Short mmCIF file of C-alpha atoms and ligand atoms in Angstrom, two decimals:
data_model
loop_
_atom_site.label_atom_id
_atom_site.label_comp_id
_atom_site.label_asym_id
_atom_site.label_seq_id
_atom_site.Cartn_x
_atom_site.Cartn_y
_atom_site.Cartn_z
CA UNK Z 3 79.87 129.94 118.70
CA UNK Z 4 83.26 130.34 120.15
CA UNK Z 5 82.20 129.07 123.58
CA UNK Z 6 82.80 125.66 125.41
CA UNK Z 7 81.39 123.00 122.61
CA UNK Z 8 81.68 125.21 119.76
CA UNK Z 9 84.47 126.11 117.82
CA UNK Z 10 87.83 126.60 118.56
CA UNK Z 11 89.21 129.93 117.99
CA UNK Z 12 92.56 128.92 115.80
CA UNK Z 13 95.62 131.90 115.25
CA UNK Z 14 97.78 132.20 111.98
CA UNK Z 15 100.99 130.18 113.30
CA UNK Z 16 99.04 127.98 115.64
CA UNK Z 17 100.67 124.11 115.93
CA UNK Z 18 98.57 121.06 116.11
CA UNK Z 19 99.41 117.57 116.28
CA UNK Z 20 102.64 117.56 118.16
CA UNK Z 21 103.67 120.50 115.81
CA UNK Z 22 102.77 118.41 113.22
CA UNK Z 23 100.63 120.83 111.36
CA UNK Z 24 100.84 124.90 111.13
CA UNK Z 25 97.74 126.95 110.89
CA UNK Z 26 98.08 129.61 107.66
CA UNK Z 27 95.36 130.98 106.94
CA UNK Z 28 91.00 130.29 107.57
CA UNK Z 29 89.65 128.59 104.25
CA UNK Z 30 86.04 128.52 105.24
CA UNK Z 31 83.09 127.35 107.87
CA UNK Z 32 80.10 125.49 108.46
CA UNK Z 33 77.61 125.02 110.77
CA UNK Z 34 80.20 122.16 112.78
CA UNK Z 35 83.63 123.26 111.67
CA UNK Z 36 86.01 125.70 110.62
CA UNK Z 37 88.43 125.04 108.61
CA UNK Z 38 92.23 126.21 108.24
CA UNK Z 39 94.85 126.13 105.83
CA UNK Z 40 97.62 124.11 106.99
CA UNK Z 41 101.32 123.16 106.23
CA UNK Z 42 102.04 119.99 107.15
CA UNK Z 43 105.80 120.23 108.27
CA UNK Z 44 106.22 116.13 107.55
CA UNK Z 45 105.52 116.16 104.20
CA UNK Z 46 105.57 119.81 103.39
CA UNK Z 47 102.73 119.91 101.82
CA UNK Z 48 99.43 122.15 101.91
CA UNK Z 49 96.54 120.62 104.04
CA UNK Z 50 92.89 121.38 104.97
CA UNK Z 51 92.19 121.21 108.96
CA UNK Z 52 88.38 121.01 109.76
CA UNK Z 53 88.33 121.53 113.43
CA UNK Z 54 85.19 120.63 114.75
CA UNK Z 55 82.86 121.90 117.10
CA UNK Z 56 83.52 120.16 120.47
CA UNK Z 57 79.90 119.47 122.32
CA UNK Z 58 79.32 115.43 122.01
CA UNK Z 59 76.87 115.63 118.97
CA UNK Z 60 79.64 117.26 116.69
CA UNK Z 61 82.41 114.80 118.11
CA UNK Z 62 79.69 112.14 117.04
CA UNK Z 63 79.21 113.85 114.05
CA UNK Z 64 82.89 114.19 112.81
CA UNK Z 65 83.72 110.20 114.14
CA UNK Z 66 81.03 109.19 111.51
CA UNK Z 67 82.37 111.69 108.81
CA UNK Z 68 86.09 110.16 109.28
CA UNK Z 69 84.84 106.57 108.88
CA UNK Z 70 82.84 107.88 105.94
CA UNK Z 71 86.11 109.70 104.27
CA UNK Z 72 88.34 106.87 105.38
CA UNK Z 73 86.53 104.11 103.38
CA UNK Z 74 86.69 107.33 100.22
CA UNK Z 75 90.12 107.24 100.63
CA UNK Z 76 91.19 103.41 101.65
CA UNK Z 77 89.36 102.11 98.23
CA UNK Z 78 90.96 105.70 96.22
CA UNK Z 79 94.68 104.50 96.28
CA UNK Z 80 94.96 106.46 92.87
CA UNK Z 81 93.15 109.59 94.27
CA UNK Z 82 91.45 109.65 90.86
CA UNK Z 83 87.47 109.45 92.09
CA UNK Z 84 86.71 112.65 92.46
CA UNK Z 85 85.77 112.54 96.01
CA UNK Z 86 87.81 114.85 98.56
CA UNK Z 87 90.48 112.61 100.66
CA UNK Z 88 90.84 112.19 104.37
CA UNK Z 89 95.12 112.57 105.20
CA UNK Z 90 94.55 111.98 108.73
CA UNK Z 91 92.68 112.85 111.67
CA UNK Z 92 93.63 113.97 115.62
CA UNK Z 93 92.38 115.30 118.36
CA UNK Z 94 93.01 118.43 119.60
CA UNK Z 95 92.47 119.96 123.21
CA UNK Z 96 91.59 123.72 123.58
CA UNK Z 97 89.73 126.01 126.06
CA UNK Z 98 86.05 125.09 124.34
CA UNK Z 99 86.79 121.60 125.23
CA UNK Z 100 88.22 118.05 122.71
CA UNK Z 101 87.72 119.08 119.35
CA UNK Z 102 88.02 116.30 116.43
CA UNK Z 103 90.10 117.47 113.47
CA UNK Z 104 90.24 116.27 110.05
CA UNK Z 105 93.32 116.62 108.19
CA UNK Z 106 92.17 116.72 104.77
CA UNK Z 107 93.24 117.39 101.04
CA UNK Z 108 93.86 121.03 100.22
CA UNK Z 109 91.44 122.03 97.51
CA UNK Z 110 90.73 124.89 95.72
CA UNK Z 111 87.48 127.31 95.75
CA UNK Z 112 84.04 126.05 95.11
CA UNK Z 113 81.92 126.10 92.13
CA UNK Z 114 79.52 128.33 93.43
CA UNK Z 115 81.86 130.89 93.60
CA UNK Z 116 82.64 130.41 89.82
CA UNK Z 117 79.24 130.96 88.99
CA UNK Z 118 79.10 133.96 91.60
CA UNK Z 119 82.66 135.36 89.80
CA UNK Z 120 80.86 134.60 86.44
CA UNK Z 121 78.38 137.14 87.57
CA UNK Z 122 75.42 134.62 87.54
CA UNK Z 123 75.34 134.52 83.47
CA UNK Z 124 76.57 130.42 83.72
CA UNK Z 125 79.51 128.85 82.30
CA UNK Z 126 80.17 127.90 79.10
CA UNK Z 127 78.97 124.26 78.15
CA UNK Z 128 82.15 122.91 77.14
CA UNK Z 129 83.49 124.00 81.27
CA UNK Z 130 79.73 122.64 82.41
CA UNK Z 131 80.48 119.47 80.78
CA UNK Z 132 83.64 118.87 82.55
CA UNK Z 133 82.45 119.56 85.68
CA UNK Z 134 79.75 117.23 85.23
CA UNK Z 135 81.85 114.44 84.45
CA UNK Z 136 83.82 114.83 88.10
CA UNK Z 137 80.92 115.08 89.97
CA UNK Z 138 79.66 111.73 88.01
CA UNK Z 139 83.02 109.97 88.26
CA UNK Z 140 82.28 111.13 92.27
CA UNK Z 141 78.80 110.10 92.48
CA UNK Z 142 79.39 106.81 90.90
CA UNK Z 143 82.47 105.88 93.14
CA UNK Z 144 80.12 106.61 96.37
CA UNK Z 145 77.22 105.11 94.93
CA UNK Z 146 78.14 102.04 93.22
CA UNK Z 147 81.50 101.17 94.86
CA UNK Z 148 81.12 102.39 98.67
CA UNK Z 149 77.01 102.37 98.82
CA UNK Z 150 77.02 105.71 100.23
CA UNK Z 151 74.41 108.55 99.94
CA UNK Z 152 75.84 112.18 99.80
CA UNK Z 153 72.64 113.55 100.60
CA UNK Z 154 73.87 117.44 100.67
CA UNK Z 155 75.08 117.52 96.72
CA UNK Z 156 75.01 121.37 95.48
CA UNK Z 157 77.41 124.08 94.24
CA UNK Z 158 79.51 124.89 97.82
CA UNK Z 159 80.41 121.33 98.22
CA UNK Z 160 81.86 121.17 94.28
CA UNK Z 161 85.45 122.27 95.02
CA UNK Z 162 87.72 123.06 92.08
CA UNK Z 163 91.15 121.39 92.22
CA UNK Z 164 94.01 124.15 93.49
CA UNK Z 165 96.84 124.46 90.94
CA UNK Z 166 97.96 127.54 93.19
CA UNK Z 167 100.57 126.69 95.53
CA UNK Z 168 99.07 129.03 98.46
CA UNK Z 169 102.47 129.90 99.11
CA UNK Z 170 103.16 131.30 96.14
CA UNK Z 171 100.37 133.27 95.44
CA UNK Z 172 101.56 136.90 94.65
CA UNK Z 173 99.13 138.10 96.65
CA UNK Z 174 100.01 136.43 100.20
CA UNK Z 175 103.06 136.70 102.38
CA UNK Z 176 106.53 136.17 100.87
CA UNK Z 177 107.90 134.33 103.89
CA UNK Z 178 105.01 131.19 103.41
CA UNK Z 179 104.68 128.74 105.14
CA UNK Z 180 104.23 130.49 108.24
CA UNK Z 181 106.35 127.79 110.66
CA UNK Z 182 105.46 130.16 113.96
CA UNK Z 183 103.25 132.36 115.83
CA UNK Z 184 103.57 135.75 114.21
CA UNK Z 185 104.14 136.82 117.44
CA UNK Z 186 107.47 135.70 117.82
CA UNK Z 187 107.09 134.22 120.84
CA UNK Z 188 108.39 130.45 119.34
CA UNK Z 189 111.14 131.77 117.71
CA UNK Z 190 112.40 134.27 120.80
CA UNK Z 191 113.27 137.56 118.26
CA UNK Z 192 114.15 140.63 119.72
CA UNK Z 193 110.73 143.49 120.53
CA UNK Z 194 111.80 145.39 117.64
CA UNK Z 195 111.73 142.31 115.76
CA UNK Z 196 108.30 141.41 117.45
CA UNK Z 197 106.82 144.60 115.90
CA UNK Z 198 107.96 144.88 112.75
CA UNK Z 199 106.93 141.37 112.01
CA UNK Z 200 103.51 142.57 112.98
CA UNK Z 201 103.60 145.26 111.12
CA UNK Z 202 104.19 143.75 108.14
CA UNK Z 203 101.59 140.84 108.81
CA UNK Z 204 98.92 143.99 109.61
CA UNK Z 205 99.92 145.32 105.57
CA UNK Z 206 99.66 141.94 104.23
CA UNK Z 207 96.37 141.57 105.82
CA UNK Z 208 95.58 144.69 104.42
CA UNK Z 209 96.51 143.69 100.69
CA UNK Z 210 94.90 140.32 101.59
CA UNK Z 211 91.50 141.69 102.51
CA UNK Z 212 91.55 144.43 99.60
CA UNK Z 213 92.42 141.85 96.95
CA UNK Z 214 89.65 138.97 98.33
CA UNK Z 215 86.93 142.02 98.07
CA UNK Z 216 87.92 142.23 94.88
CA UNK Z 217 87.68 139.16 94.43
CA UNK Z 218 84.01 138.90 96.14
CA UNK Z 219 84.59 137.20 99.27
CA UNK Z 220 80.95 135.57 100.30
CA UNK Z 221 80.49 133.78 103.48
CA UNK Z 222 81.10 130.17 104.39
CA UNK Z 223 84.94 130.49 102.76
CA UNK Z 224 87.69 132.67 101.18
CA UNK Z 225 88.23 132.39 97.65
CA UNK Z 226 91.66 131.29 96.56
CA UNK Z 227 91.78 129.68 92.96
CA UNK Z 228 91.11 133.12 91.23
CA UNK Z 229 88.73 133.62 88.50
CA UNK Z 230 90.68 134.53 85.34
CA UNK Z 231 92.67 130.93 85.93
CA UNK Z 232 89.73 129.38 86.50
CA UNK Z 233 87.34 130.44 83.79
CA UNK Z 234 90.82 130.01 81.33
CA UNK Z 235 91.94 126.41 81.67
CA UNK Z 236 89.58 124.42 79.91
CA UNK Z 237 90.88 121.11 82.07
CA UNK Z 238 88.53 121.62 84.50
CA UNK Z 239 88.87 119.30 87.63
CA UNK Z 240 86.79 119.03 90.80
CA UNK Z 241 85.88 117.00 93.66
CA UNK Z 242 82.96 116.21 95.57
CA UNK Z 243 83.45 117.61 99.32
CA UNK Z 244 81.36 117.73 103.11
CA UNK Z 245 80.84 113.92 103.65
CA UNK Z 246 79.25 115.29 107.02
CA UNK Z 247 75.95 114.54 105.94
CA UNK Z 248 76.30 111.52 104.12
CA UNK Z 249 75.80 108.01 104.81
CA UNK Z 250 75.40 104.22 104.40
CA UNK Z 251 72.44 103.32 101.68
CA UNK Z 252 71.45 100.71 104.01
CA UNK Z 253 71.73 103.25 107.18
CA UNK Z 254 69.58 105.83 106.67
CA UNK Z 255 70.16 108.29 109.60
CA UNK Z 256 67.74 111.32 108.99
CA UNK Z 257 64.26 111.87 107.27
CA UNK Z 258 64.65 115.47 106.05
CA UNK Z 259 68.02 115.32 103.79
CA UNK Z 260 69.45 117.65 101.09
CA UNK Z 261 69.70 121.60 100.81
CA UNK Z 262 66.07 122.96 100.27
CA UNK Z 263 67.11 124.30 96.68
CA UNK Z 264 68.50 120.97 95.72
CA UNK Z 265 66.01 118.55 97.63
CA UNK Z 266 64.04 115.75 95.32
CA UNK Z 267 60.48 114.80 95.25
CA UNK Z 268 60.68 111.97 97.27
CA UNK Z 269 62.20 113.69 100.13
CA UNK Z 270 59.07 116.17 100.57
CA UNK Z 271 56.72 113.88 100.46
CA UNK Z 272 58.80 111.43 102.55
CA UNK Z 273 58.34 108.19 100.39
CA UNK Z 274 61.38 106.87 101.35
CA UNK Z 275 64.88 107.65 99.32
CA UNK Z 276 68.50 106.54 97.98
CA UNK Z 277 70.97 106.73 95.82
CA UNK Z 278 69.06 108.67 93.11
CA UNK Z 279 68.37 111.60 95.65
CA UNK Z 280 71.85 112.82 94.47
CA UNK Z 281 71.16 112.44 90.72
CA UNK Z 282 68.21 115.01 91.47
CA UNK Z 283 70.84 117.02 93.29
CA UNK Z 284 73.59 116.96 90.24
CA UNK Z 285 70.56 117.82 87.80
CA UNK Z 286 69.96 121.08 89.69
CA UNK Z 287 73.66 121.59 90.29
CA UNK Z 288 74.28 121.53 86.46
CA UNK Z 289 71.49 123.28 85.49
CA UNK Z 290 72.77 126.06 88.05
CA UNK Z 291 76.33 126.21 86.32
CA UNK Z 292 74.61 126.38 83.04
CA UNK Z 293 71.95 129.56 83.22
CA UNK Z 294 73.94 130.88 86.96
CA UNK Z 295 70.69 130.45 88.31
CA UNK Z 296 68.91 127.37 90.89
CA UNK Z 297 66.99 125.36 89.25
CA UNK Z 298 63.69 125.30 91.46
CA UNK Z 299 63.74 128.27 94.35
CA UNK Z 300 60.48 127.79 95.98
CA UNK Z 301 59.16 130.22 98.46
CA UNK Z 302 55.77 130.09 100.35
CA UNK Z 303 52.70 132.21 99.51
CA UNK Z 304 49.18 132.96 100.92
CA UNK Z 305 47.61 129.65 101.49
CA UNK Z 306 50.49 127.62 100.32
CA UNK Z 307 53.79 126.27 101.84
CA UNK Z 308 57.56 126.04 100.82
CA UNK Z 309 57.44 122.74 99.93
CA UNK Z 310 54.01 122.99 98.33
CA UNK Z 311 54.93 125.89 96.19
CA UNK Z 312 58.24 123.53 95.18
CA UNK Z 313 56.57 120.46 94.25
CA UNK Z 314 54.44 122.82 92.14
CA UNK Z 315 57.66 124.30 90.41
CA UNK Z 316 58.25 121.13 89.84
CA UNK Z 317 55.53 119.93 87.81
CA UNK Z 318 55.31 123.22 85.54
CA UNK Z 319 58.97 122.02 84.48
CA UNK Z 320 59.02 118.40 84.57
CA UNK Z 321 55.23 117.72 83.99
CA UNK Z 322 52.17 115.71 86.29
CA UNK Z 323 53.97 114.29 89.49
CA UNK Z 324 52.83 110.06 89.05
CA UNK Z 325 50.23 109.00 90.81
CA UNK Z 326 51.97 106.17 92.48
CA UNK Z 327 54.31 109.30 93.79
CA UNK Z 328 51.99 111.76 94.66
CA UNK Z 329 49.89 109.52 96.42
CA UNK Z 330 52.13 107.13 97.90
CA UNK Z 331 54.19 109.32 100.47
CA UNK Z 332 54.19 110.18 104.17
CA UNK Z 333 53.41 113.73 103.35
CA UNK Z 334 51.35 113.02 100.26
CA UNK Z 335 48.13 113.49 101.91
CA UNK Z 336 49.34 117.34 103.09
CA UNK Z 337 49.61 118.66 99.47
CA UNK Z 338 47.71 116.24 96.74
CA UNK Z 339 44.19 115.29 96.52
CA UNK Z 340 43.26 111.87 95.42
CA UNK Z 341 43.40 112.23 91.72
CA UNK Z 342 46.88 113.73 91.96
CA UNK Z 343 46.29 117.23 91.46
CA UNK Z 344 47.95 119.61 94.12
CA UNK Z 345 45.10 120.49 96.88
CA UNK Z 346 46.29 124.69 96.60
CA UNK Z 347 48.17 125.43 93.86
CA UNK Z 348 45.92 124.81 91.44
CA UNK Z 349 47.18 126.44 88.10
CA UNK Z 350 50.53 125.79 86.60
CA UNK Z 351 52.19 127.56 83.91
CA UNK Z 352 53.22 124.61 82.03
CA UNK Z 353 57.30 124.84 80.45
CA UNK Z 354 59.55 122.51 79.63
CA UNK Z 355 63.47 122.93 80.40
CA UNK Z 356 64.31 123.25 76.61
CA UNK Z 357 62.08 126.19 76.29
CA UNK Z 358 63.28 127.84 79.73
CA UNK Z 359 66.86 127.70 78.25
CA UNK Z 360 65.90 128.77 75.11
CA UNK Z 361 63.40 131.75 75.90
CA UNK Z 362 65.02 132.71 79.50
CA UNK Z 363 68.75 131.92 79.35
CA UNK Z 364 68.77 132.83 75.64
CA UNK Z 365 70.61 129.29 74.47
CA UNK Z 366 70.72 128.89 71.05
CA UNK Z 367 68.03 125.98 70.38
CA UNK Z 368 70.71 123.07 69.46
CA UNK Z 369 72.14 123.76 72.88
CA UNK Z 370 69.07 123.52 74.40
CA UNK Z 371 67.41 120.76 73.53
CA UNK Z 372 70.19 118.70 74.15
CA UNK Z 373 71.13 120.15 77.36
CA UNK Z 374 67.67 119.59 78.15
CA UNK Z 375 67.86 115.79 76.86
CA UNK Z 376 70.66 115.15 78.94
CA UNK Z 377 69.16 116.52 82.19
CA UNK Z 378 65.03 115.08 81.75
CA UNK Z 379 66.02 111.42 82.06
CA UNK Z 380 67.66 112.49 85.63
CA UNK Z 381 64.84 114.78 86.71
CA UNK Z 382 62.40 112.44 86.69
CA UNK Z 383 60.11 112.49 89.22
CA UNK Z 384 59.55 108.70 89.83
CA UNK Z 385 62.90 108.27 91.74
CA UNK Z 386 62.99 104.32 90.12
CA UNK Z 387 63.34 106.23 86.88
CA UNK Z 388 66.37 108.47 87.14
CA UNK Z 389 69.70 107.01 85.49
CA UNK Z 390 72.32 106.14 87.49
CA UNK Z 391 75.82 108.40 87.72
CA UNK Z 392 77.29 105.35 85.73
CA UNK Z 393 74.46 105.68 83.14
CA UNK Z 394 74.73 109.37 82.68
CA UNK Z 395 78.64 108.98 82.17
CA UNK Z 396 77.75 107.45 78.69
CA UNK Z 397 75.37 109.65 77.51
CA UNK Z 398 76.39 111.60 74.37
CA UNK Z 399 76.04 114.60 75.72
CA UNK Z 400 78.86 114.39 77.67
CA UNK Z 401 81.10 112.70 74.94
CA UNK Z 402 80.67 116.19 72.62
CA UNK Z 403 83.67 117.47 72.11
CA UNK Z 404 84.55 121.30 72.30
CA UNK Z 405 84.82 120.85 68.01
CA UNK Z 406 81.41 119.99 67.83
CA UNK Z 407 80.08 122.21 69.64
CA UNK Z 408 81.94 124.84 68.15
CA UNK Z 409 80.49 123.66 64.88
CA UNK Z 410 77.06 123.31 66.18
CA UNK Z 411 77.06 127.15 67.09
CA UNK Z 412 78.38 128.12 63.48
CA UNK Z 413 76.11 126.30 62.00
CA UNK Z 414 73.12 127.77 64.34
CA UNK Z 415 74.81 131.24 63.60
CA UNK Z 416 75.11 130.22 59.54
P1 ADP X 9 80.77 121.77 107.39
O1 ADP X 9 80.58 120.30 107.50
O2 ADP X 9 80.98 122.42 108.73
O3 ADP X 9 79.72 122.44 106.53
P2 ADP X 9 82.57 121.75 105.12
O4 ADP X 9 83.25 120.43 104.96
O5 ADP X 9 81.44 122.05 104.21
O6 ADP X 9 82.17 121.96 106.65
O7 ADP X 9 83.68 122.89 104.99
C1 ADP X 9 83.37 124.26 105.18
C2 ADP X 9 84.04 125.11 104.11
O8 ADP X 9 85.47 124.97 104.23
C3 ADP X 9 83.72 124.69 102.69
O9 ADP X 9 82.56 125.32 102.20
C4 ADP X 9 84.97 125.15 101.94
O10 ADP X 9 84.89 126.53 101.65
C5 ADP X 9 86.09 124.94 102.94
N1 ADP X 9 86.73 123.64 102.72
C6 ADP X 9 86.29 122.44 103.16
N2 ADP X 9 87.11 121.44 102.79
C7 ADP X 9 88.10 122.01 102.09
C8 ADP X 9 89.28 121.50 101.42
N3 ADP X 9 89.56 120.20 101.41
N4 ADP X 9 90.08 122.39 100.78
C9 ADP X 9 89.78 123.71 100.78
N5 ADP X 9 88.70 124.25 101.38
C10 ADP X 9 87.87 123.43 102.03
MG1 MG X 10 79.29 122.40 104.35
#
């Protein structure tokens, strides 16, 4: 991908915008970006550069994600909505051709790496509970205030707010912020000078790649909030990140939205979707910090598809899809029969979330069934149905208190 209209190969020490901004260090990728560390030598602060791919459709695709993250951040003066901020944006010229950057917030790692660091068992409710409440106080600024879709809500794009100053991490280089190439070749040092620079970046690289093993380094980024001060603090904060596939609720661009895993009812069977395509979304994504495993992960069998298999996981949870639903979509005709009955999966092992959590994840039963009453309402398959992010703020189940569910444990265990 590092060819002309893909990415741009960026260096530790690297300069963009007029020397503006200094890369440190590579946070993470996607399919149309990388993105870099940065210290921004105006306001000496920490930044995140996405550099984007450079062929035309990327360039397209990043000018819609800035107008996206500059209407977040124009009607955000507080920064207080949960949703990652845009700092600035440039362009920047390099031998794979014009590349778009976005100079964003510096955030901290994402939430599927704290269920990945919690070795899949979930997190405890009281942590689940805050998280849900950012990604809510998120969802309900894009949806209600901006009329904008996500459409790509799951665990990577949940990143935890950084209370590590990257320069101070014990781990990293002493000498952060990294103001030049490590080569020496801005600053003009003597050869000796040259190599023992490199030498000591090679052992810090060294330390750096022992300690992010240890840490379980997973593609797509490098962890840098560490575990132990993120499973402590019970202050949990988060934002809602990678606008690059969201849009206007009165724009639709594509047809086939959200991360298979993550992807609602009315997307497979194409009957047309909004805003409460990311309530499905958050549903799954809480349910995943809560057992540490997806919700629905549908595969396809003999005689049966991905998607066919899914809706089918679907109803064994969450009960008979509506007829108006199963009936009324582009695609409806490919999997149900008239009555409403799946045309090849034809026997379901009927659950209910409640008993899942209780009988798979092992949740004592209080837990469960409220858990479970919080996340029904928003699961439902009739789209028209689901609450709104502003509606789910309110319900109790996110106003418990870590007291009472203390108590409602000891009196389980009692
Ligand atoms: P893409 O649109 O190419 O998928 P993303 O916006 O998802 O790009 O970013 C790719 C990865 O970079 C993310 O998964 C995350 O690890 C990291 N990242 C993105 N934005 C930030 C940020 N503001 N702070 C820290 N890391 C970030
Ligand atoms: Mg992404």
């Amino acid at each position: 991908s590092y060819r002309k209209g893909g990415y741009h190969a960026v260096r530790v020490g690297d300069s963009f915008a007029a020397a503006r901004f200094i890369s440190q260090r590579k946070l993470g990728w996607g399919q149309f970006s990388t993105v870099w560390l940065a210290y921004d030598t105006q306001t000496s602060k920490y930044v995140a550069l996405k550099i984007q791919k450079s062929a035309p459709e990327f360039v397209q695709a990043a000018v819609h994600e800035i107008e996206i993250l500059s209407a977040i951040t124009e009607n955000d003066p507080k920064n207080e909505k949960c949703v990652v901020q845009l700092v600035d944006h440039f362009k920047h010229r390099g031998p794979n051709g014009q590349h778009l950057c976005m100079v964003l917030e510096y955030l901290g790692d994402s939430i599927l790496h704290l269920i990945r660091y919690n070795r899949y068992k979930g997190l405890d409710l009281i942590k689940v509970r805050e998280i849900c409440k950012c990604i809510l106080t998120g969802l309900n600024y894009l949806h209600r205030e901006l009329r904008i879709i996500h459409t790509d809500l799951k665990p990577e794009n949940i990143l935890l707010i950084s209370t590590v100053n990257p320069s101070k991490d014990p781990i990293r280089s002493k000498t952060t912020p990294i103001l030049e190439r490590p080569e020496g070749s801005l600053a003009g040092g003597g050869a000796v000078n040259v190599i023992e620079k490199k030498l000591k970046q090679r052992a810090r690289r060294a330390v750096a790649k022992i300690a992010a093993e240890r840490r379980g380094v997973i593609g797509g980024c490098a962890p840098e909030v560490k575990p132990e001060r993120c499973l402590d603090g019970i202050d949990f904060r988060c934002k809602i990140v990678d606008l690059g596939n969201a849009c206007w609720a009165d724009k639709l661009i594509a047809e086939e939205i959200q991360t298979r895993q993550y992807r609602a009812p009315e997307v497979i069977l194409q009957s047309g979707y909004s805003f409460p395509v990311d309530m499905w979304s958050f549903a799954c994504t809480a349910f995943e910090l809560a057992t540490g495993e997806m919700m629905f992960a549908p595969k396809p069998g003999p005689g049966f598809s991905e998607d066919e298999d899914h809706l089918a996981l679907m109803m064994e949870l969450l009960g008979k899809m509506p007829k108006k639903i199963a009936t009324g979509g582009g695609r409806s005709k490919d999997y149900f029969d008239r009555h409403g009955d799946l045309k090849r999966i034809r026997r379901l092992k009927h659950s209910s979330i409640s008993r899942l959590l209780v009988d798979k994840f092992k949740f004592p039963e209080t837990d469960a069934r409220e858990f479970a009453e919080f996340l029904n309402p928003i699961l439902d398959l009739d789209p028209e149905k689901r609450p709104t992010a502003q509606q789910c703020l309110q319900h109790p189940w996110l106003r418990q208190t870590a007291a009472k569910t203390v108590a409602g444990k000891s009196n389980l265990v009692g």
